[in-house]
mmCIF file of C-alpha atoms in Angstrom:
data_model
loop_
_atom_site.group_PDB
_atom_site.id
_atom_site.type_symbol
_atom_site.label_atom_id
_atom_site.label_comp_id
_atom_site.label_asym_id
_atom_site.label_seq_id
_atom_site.Cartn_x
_atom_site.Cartn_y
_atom_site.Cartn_z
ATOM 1 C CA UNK P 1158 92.545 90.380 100.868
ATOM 2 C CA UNK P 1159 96.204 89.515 99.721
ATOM 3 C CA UNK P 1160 95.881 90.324 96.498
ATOM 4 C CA UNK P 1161 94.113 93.623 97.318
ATOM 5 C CA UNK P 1162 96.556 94.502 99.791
ATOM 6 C CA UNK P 1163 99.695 93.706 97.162
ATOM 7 C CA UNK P 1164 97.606 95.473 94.454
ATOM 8 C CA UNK P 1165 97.340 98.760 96.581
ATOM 9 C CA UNK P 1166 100.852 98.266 97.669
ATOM 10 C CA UNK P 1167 102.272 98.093 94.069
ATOM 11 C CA UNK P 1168 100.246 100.873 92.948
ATOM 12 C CA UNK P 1169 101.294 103.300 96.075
ATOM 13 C CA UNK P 1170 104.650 102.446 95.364
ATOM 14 C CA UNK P 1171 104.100 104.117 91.501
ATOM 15 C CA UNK P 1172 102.480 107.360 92.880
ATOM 16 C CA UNK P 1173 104.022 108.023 95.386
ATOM 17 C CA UNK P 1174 107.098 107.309 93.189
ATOM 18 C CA UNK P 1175 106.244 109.513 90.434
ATOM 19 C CA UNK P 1176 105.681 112.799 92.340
ATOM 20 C CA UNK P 1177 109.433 111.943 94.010
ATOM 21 C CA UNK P 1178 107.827 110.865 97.297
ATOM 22 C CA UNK P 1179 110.040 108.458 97.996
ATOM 23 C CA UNK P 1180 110.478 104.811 98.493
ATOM 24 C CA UNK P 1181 106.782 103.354 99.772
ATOM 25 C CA UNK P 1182 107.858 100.602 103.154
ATOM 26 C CA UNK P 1183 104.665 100.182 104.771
ATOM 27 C CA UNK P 1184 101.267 101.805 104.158
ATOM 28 C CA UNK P 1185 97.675 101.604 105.924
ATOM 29 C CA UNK P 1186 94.610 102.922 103.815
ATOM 30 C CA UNK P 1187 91.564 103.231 105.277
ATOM 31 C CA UNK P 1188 88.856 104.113 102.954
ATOM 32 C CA UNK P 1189 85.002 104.582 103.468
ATOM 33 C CA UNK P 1190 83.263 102.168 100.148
ATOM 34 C CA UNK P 1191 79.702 102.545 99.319
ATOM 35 C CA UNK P 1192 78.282 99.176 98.092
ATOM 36 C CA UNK P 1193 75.720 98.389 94.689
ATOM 37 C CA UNK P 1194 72.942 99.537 97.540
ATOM 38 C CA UNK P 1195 74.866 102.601 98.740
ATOM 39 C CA UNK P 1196 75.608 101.247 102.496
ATOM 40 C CA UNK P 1197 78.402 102.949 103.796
ATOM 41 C CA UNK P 1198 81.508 100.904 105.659
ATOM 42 C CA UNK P 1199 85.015 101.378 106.235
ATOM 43 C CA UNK P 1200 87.848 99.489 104.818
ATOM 44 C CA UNK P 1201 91.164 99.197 106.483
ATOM 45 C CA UNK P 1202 93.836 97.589 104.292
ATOM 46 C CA UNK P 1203 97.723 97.358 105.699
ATOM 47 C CA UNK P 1204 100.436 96.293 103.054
ATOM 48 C CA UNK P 1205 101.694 92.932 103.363
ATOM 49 C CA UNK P 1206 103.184 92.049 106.134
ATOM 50 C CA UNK P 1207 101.942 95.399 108.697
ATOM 51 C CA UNK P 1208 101.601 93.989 111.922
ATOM 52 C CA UNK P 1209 99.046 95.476 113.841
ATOM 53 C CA UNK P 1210 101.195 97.425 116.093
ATOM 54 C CA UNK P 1211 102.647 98.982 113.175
ATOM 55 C CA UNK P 1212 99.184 99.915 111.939
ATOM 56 C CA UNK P 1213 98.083 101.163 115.544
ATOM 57 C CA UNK P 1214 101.313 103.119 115.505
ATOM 58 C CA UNK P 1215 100.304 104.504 111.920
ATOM 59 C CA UNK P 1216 96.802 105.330 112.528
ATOM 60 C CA UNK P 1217 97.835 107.371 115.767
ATOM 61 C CA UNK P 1218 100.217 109.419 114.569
ATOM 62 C CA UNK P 1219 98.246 110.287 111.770
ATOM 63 C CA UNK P 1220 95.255 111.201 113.732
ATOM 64 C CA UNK P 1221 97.457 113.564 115.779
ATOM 65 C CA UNK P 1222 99.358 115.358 112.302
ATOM 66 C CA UNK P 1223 95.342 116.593 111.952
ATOM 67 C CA UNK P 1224 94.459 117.175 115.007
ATOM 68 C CA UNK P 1225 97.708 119.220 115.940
ATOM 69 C CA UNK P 1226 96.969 121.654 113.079
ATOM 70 C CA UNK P 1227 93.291 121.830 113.687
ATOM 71 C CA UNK P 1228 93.291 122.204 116.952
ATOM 72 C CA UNK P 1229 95.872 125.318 116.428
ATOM 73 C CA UNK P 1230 93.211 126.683 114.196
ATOM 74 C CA UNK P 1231 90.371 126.342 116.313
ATOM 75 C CA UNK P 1232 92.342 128.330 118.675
ATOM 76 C CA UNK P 1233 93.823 130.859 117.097
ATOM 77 C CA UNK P 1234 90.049 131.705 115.365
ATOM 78 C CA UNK P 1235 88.825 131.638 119.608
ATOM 79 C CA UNK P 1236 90.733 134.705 120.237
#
């Protein structure tokens, strides 16, 4: 998983790079894979050296940057 982790570190770093993003520090994908039989699973991979609390941290504040908006929409389309 190091290798995969410094692979999708490196090529993060280029993306978000080119479209003047900034300078990549720490990153957590998660990504759903389908396997050869089409089984479903989710992948989490942190660049090196995420601790967990950092990737906690991560993962919650993205959840609430969609929920905040969608929640607002869900609202406003109540009244």
């Amino acid at each position: 998983m190091n290798e995969l982790a410094s692979d999708i570190e490196t090529v993060l770093t280029e993306v978000l790079g080119g479209h003047e993003r900034g300078i990549l520090s720490r990153a957590l994908v998660v990504a759903e894979v389908l396997d050869a039989d089409g089984d479903r699973s989710l992948s989490v991979i942190t660049t090196p050296g995420l601790s967990e609390w950092d990737a906690l941290g991560l993962c919650r504040y993205g959840v609430l940057s969609i929920e905040g908006p969608a929640a607002d929409h869900f609202t406003r389309g109540a009244e």
